[in-house]
Coordinates of C-alpha atoms and ligand atoms in Angstrom, one line a residue:
X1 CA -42.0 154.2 98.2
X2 CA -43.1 153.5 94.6
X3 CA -46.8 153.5 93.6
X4 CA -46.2 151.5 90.3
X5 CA -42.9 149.7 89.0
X6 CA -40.5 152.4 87.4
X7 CA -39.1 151.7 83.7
X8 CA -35.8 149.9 83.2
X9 CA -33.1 152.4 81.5
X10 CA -32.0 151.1 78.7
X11 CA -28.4 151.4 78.7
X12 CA -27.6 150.1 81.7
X13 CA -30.6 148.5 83.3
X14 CA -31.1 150.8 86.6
X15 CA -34.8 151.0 87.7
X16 CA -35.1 154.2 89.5
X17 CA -37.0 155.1 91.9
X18 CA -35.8 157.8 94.0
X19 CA -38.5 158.1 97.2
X20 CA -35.7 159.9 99.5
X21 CA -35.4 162.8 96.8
X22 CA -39.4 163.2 97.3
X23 CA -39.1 163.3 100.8
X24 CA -39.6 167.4 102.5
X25 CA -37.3 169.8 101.6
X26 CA -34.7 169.9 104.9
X27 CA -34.3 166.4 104.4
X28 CA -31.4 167.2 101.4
X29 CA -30.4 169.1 99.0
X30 CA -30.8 168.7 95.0
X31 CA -26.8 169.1 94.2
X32 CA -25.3 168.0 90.4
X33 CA -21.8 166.1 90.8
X34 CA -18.3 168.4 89.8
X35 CA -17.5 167.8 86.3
X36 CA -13.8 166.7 86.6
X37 CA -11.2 166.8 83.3
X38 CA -10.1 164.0 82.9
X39 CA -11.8 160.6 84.2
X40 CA -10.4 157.2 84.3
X41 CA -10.9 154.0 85.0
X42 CA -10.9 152.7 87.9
X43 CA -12.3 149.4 89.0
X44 CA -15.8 147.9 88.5
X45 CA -17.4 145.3 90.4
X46 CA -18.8 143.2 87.9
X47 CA -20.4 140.1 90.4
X48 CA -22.1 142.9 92.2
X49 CA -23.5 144.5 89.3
X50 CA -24.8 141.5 88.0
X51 CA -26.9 140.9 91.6
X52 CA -27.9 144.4 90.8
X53 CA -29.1 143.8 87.4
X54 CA -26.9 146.5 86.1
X55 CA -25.2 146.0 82.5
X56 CA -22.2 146.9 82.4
X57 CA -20.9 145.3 79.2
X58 CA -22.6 147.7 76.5
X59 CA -20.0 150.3 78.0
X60 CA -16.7 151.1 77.2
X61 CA -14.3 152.0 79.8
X62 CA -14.5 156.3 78.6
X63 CA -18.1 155.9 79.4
X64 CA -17.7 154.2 82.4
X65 CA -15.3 156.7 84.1
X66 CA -17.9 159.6 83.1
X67 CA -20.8 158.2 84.7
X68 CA -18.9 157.1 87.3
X69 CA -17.0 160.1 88.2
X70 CA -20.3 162.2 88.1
X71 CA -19.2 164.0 84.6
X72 CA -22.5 162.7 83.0
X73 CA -26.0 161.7 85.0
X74 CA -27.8 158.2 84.5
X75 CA -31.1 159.0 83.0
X76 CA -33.3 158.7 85.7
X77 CA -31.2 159.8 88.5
X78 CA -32.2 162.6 90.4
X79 CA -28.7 163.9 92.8
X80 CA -29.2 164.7 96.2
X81 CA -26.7 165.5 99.0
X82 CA -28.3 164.3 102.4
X83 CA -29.0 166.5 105.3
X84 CA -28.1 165.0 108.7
X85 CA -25.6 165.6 112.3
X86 CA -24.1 163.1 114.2
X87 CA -22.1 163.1 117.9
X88 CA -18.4 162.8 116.5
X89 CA -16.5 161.7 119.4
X90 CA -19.2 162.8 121.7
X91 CA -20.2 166.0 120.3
X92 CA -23.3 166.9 118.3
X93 CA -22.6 168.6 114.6
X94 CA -24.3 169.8 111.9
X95 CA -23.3 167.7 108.8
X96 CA -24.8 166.6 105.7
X97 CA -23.4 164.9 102.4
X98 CA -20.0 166.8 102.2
X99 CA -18.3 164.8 100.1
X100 CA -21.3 162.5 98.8
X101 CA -24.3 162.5 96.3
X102 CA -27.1 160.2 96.2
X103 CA -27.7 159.5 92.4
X104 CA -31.2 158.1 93.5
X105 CA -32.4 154.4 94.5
X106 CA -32.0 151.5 91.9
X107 CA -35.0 148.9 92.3
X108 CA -32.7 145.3 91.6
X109 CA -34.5 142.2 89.8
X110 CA -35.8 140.6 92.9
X111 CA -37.6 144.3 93.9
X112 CA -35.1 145.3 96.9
X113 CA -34.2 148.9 96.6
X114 CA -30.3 150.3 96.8
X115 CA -28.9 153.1 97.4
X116 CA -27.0 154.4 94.6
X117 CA -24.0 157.1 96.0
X118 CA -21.3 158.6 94.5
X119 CA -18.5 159.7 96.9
X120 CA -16.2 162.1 96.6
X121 CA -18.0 164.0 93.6
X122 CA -17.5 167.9 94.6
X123 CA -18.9 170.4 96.8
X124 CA -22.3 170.3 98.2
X125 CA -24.6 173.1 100.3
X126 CA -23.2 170.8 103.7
X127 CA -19.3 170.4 102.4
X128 CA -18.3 173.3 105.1
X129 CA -14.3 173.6 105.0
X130 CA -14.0 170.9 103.1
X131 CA -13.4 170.4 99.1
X132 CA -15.8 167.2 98.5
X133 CA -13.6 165.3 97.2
X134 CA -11.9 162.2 97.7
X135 CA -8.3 160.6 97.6
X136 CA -7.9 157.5 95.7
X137 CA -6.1 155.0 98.5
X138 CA -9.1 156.0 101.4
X139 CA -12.0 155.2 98.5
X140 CA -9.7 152.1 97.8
X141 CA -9.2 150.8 101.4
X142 CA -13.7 151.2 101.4
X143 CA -13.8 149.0 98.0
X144 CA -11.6 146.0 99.4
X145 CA -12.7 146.6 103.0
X146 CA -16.6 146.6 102.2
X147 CA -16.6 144.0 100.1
X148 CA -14.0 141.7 102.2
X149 CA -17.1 142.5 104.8
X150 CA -19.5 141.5 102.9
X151 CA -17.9 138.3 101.7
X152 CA -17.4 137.2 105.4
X153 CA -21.2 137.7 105.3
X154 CA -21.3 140.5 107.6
X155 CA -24.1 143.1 106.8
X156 CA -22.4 145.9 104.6
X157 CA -22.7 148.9 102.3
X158 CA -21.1 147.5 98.9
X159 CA -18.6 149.0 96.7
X160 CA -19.4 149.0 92.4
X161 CA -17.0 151.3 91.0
X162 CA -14.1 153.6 91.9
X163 CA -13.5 156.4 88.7
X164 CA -10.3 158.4 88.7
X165 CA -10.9 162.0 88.3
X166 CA -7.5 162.8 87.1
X167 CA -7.5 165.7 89.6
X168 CA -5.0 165.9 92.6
X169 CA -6.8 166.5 95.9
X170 CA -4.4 168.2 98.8
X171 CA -4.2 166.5 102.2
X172 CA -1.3 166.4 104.4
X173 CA 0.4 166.2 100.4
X174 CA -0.9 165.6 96.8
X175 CA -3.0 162.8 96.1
X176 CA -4.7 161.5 93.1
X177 CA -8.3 162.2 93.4
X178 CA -11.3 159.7 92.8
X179 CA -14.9 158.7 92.9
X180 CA -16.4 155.6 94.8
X181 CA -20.1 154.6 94.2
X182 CA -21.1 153.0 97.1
X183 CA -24.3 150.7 97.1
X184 CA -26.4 150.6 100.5
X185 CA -29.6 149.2 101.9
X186 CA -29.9 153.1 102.7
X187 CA -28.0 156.0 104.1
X188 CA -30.5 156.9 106.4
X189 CA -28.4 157.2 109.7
X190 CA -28.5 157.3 113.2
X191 CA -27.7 161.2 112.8
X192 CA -30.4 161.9 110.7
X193 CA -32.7 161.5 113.6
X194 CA -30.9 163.7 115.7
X195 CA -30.6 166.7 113.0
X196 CA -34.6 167.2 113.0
X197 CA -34.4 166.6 116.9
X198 CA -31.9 169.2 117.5
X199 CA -34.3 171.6 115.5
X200 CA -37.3 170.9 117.2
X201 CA -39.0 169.5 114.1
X202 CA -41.1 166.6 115.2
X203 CA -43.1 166.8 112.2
X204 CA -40.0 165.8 110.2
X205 CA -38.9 162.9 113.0
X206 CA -42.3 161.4 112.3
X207 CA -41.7 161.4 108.9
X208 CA -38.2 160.0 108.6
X209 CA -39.6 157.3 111.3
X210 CA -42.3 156.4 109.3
X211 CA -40.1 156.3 106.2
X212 CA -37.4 154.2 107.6
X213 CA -40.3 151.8 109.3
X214 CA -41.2 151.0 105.4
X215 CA -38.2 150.8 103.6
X216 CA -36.3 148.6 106.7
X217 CA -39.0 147.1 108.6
X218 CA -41.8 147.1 106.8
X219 CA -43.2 144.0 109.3
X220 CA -43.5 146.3 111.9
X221 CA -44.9 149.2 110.2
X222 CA -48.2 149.2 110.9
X223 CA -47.7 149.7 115.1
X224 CA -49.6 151.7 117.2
X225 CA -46.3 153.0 118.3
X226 CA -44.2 153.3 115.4
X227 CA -41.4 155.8 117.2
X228 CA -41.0 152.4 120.2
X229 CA -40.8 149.7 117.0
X230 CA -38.1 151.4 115.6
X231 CA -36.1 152.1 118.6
X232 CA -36.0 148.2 119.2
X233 CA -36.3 147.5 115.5
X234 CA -32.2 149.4 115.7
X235 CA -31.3 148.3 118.2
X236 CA -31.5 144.5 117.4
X237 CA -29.6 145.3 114.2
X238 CA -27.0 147.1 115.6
X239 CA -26.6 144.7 118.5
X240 CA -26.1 141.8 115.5
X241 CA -24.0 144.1 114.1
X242 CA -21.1 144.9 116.2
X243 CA -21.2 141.2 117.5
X244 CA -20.0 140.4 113.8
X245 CA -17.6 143.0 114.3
X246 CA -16.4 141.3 117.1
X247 CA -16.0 137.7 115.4
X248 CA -13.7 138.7 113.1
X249 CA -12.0 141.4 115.0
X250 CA -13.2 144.5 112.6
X251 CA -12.5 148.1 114.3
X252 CA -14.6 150.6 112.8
X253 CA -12.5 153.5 113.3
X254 CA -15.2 156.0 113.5
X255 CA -18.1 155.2 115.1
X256 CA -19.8 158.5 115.5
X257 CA -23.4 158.7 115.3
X258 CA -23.5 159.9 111.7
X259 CA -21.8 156.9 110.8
X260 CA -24.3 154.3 112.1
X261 CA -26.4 153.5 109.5
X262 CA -29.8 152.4 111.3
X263 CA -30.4 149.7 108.3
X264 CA -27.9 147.8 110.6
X265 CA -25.1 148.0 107.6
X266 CA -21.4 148.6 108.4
X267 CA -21.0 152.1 106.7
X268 CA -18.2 154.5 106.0
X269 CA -15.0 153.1 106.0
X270 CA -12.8 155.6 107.2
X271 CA -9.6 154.7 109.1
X272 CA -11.2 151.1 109.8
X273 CA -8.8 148.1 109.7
X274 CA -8.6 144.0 111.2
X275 CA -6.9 143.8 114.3
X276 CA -4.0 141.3 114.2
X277 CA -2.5 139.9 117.7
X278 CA -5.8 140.1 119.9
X279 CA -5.9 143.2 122.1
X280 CA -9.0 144.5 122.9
X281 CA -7.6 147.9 123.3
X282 CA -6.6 147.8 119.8
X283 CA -6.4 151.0 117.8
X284 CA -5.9 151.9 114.3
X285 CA -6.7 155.7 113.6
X286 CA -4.5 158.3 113.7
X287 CA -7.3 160.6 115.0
X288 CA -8.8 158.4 117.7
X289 CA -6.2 159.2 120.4
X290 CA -8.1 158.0 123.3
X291 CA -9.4 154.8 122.0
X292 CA -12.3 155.8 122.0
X293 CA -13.5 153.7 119.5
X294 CA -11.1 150.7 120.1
X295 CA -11.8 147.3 119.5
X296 CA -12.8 146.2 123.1
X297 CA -14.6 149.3 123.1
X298 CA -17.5 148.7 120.0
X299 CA -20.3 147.3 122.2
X300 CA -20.3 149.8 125.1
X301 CA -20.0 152.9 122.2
X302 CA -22.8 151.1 120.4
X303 CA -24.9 151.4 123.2
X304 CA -23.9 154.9 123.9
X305 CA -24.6 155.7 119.9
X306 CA -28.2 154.0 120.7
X307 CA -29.1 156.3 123.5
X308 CA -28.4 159.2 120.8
X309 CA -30.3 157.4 119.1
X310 CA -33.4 156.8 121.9
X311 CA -33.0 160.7 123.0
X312 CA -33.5 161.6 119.3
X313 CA -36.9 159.8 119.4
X314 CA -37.9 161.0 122.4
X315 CA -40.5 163.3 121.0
X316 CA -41.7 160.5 118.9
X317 CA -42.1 157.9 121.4
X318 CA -44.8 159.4 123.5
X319 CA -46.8 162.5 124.2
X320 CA -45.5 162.7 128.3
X321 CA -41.9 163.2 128.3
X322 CA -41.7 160.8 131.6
X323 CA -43.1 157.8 129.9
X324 CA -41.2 158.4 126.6
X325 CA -38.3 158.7 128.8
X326 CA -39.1 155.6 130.3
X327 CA -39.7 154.0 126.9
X328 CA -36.3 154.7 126.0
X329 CA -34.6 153.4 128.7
X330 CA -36.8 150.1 128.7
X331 CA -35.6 149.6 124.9
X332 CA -31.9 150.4 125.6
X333 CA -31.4 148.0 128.9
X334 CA -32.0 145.4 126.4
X335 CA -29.3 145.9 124.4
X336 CA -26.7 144.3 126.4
X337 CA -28.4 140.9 126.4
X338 CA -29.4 141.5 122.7
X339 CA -25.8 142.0 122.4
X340 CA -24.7 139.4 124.6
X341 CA -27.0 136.5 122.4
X342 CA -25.3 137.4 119.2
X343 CA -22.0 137.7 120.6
X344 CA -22.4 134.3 122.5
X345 CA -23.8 132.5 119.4
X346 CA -20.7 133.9 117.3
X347 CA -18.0 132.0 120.0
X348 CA -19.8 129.4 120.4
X349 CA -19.8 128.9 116.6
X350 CA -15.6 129.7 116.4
X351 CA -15.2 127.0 119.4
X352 CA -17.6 124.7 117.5
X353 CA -20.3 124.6 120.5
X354 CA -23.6 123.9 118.8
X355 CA -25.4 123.2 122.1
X356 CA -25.4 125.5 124.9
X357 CA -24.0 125.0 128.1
X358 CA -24.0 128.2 131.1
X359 CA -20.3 127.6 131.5
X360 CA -19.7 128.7 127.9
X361 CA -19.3 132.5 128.2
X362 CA -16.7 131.6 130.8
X363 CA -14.6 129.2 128.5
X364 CA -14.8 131.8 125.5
X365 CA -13.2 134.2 128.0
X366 CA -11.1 132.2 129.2
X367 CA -9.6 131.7 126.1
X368 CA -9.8 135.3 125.2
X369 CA -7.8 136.0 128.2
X370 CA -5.0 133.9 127.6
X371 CA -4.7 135.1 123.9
X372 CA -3.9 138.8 125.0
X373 CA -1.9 137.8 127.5
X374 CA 0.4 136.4 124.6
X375 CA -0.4 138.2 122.1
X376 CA -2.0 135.6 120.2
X377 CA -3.2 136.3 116.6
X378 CA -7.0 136.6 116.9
X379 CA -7.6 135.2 113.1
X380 CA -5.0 132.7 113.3
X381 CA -5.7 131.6 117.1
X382 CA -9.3 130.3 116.1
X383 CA -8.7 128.6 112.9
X384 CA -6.0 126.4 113.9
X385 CA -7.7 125.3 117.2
X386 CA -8.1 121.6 117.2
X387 CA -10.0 119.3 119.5
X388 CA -7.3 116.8 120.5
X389 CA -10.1 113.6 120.6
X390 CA -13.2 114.1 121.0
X391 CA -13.8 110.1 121.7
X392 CA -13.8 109.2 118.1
X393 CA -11.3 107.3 116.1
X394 CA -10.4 110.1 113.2
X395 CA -10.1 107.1 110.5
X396 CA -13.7 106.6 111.1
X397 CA -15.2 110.4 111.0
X398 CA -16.7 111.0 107.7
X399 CA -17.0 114.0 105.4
X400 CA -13.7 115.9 106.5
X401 CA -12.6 117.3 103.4
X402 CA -9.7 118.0 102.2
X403 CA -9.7 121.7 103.7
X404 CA -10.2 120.1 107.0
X405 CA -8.0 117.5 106.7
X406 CA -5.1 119.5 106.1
X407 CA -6.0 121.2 108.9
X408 CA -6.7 118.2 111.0
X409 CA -3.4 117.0 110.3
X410 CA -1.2 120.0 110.3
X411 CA -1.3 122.7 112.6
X412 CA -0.4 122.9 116.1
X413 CA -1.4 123.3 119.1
X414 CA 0.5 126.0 121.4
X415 CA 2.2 124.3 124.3
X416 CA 1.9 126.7 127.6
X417 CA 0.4 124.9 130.2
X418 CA -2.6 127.7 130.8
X419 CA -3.3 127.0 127.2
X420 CA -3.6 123.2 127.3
X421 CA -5.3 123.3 130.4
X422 CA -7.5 125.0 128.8
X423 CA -7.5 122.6 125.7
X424 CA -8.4 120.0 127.7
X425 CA -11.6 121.8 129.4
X426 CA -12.5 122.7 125.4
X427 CA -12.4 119.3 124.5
X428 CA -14.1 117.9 127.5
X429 CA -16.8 120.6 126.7
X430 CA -17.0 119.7 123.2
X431 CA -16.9 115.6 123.9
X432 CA -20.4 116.1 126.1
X433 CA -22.3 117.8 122.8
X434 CA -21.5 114.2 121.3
X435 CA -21.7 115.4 118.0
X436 CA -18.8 114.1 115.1
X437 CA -15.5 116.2 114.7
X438 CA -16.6 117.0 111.2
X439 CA -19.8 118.9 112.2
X440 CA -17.5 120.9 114.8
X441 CA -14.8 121.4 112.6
X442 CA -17.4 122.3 109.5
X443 CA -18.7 124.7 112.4
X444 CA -15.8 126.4 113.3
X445 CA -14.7 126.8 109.9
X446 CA -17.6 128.8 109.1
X447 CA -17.3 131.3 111.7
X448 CA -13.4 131.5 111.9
X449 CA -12.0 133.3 109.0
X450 CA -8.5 131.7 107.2
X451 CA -7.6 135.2 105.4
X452 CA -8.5 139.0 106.9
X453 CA -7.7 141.9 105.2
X454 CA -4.5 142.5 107.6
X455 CA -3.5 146.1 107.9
X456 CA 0.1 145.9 106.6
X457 CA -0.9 143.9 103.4
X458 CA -4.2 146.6 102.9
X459 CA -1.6 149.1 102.9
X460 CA 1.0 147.8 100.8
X461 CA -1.4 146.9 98.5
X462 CA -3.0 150.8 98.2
X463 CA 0.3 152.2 98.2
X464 CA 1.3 150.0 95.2
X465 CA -1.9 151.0 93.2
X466 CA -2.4 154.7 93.9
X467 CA 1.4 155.8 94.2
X468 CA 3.0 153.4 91.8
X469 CA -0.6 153.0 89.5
X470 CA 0.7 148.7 89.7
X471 CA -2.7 147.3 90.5
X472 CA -1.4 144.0 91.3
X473 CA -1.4 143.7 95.0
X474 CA -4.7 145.1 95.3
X475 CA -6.4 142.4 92.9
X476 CA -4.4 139.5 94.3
X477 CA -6.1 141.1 97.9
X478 CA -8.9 141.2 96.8
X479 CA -9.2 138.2 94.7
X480 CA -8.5 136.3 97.8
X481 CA -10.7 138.1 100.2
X482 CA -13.4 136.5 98.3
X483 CA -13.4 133.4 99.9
X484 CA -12.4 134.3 103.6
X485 CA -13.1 130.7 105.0
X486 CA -12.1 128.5 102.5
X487 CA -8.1 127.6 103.3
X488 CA -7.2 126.7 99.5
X489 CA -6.2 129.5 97.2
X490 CA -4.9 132.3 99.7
X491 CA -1.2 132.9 99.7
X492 CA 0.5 132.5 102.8
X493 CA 2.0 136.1 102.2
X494 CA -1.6 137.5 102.8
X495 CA -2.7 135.2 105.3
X496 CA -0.4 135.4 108.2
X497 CA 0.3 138.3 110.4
X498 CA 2.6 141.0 109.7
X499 CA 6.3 139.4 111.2
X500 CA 6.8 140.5 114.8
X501 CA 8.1 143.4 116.1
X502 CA 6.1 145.7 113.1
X503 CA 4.8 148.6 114.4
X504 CA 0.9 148.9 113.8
X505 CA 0.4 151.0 111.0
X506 CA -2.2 154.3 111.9
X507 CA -4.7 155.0 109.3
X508 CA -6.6 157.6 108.4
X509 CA -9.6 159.6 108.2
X510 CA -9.4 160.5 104.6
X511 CA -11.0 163.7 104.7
Ligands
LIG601 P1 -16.6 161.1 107.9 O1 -15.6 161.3 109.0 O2 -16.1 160.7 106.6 O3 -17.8 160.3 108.4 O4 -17.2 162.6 107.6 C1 -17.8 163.4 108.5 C2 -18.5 164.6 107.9 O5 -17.5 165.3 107.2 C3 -19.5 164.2 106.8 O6 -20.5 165.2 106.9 C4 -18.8 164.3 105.6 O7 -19.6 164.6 104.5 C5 -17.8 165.5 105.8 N1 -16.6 165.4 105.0 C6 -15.6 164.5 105.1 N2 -14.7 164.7 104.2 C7 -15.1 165.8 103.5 C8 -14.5 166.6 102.4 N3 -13.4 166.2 101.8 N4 -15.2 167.6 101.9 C9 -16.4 168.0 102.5 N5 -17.0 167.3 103.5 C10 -16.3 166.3 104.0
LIG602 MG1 -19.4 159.7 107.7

């Protein structure tokens, strides 16, 4: 971490300070970006530059598809590809950067340091069979996706910029090829541990661990046992983590170990997508035949990515195998109630519960239960649940607004007799907190999303801007992405579920 403040460059305001790149050789690679022919414009993420403290306006476009491609190098930076491995669908393998560069870490106005990473910029030492690059629809699914995340205020890697190279890349058939520079609280990652575990280096585990104890939990930097406080430290995040995963009914796609980032940040958007009608066994990617990393799945592969995780510190955690051993598995029974706190706290906040009663958990599943059984849609589900009287006259609630209101007033309530018996109990349950419907419905509007970024409109939307180059879809997506809970300004179009009888579209890796 920095000694003194670094200087501001003047052209575009990044502070640099780059500790990763001064961390032991084995830890990366020094690697310049591709030059590409011909780079483009792309899109820029002007709000999230600003928050960075980046200017952006003393560039034209030209420039701007240069330094974002990779063709020319911020002064300052100082490119890396990382070294890690990762369990991908349960086995261990060597990886690295393959199709990534870190241009360095960008200090923003308010001190916090970022991650600054270009993906899809050419070949690296750890690229193996692969040709580093990137397609333009997978780097644009990560742009809306990530910041869609991030808007519904789940922890998130960000998206600034996605350049056009002007070069095809060749997957299953021609694409356009282009660059994403993806902002992150780090890309230190759950496979990062195990790489220096696998070879034996505990010198190197000790260092990472110290290192990621300061930049990420700096509060709990000084213990005795550092290799223990950042075993719970990770686990915490990650249990907050895919709880928020579960609210809004993200699948990650991928969740091998080299693609938890142990900042507690979603990271790597691959073949991710929003499940529509709610079915925990939900699957999007092409690749994950088994469901392996389904929906309903996310906790219980969490927990398995942890104990990579835990096994990786072993050597860290204390000198006699048996009591770091026992260490580990202390630290990684808790994660089922850690995970079980969040999750409870995100239903109870879609059902509007702000006081806690034991027979919650049940009621949540209850509902849960009768919302696969009919294929309910999971977004749509919770936001138009409505208390039917909660012992108050409406006319004399105050503060509903106008949002609330017209849901209040217009949106029903399904009519199958499991579902209004269980209505009733909802009700009942809510009527005993004794609180006004405004504070529940203010409640449940801030947990229950009115627009997702549904698969089928994603889709349409990437096809339209990388296959036809009309751009239109994808900013009316993500334009109203931005404001996931507030009802007004969505279109109904990108709101409701795809009609029925679609087949679920399969997305893919990418690579
Ligand atoms: P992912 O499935 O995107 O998390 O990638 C897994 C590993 O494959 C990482 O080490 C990537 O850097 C690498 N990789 C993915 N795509 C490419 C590519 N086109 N060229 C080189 N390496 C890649
Ligand atoms: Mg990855």
């Amino acid at each position: 971490m920095p000694s003194e403040i670094p200087p501001v460059d003047p052209g575009f305001g990044w502070r640099w300070d780059n500790s990763y790149a001064r961390l032991p050789e084995g830890f990366h690679s020094r690697v310049d970006p591709t030059a590409v022919s011909t780079p483009g414009w792309g899109l820029f993420n002007r709000p999230l530059a600003e928050s960075l403290g980046i200017q952006a306006e003393s560039l034209d476009r030209h420039d701007h598809a240069h330094y974002f491609t990779g063709n020319r190098l911020f002064e300052g930076s100082e490119p890396i590809a990382q070294a890690y491995a990762g369990h991908q669908f349960g086995n261990l393998a060597r990886l690295g950067d393959g199709r990534a560069i870190l241009l360095g870490e960008h200090l923003d106005p308010s001190g916090r340091r970022w991650d600054v990473q270009l993906k899809g910029p050419g070949l690296t030492p750890y690229s193996r069979g692969g040709d580093g690059r990137a397609a333009l629809g997978p780097m644009l699914r990560e742009y809306l996706i990530s910041e869609a995340m991030h808007a519904l205020g789940i922890p998130t890697t960000r998206s600034l910029a996605v350049a056009l190279t002007g070069e095809p890349v060749f997957r299953e058939t021609t694409l356009p090829g282009a660059v994403l520079t993806r902002i992150a609280a780090s890309h230190i990652r759950v496979g990062t541990f195990e790489l220096f575990s696998a070879l034996g280096d505990v010198q190197a585990l000790k260092t990472v661990a110290a290192y990621t104890l300061l930049r990420h939990f700096p509060d709990r930097s000084g213990e005795p046992k550092p290799g223990k406080a950042l075993l719970e430290a990770v686990i915490e995040r990650q249990s907050a983590l895919v709880a928020q995963w579960m609210r809004v009914g993200f699948v990650h796609g991928v969740l091998n170990t080299d693609n938890v980032a142990v900042s507690g940040e979603t990271i790597d958007y691959g073949p991710c997508a929003f499940m529509d009608a709610y079915d925990p066994a939900t699957v999007f990617s092409s690749i994950d035949r088994q469901g392996r990393y389904a929906f309903g799945n996310q906790p219980k592969i969490t927990s398995w990515n942890l104990a990579r995780f835990a096994e990786a510190l072993l050597p860290i955690l204390d000198d006699h195998e048996s009591t770091a051993i026992e260490v580990a598995q202390t630290c990684l029974e808790s994660f089922p109630a850690r995970f079980r706190r969040h999750w409870l706290a995100a239903y109870r906040g879609k059902l509007g519960l702000l006081t806690e009663e034991d027979g919650d958990a049940t009621l949540i599943e209850e509902l849960l239960a009768w919302m696969h059984s009919t294929q309910a849609d999971f977004t749509q589900t919770f936001r138009t649940l409505r208390p039917t009287d909660l012992g108050q006259s409406e006319s004399t609630v105050p503060n509903l607004n106008a949002d609330q209101q017209s849901v209040a007033h217009s949106e029903s309530t399904p009519s199958d007799p499991k579902f209004l018996d269980w209505h009733r109990r909802w009700t009942e349950r809510l009527a005993r907190q004794g609180l006004p419907l405004a504070r529940v419905l203010e409640c449940m509007h801030q947990h229950n999303p009115v627009i997702i970024p549904r698969n089928h409109a994603v889709q349409a939307a990437l096809d339209s801007a990388s296959q036809s180059n009309d751009w239109s879809a994808f900013h009316a997506l993500l334009a109203a992405l931005q404001s996931p809970y507030q009802k007004a300004g969505a279109p109904d179009s990108l709101r409701n579920p795809p009609p029925p009888g679609t087949p679920r579209c399969r997305t893919f890796c990418g690579t």
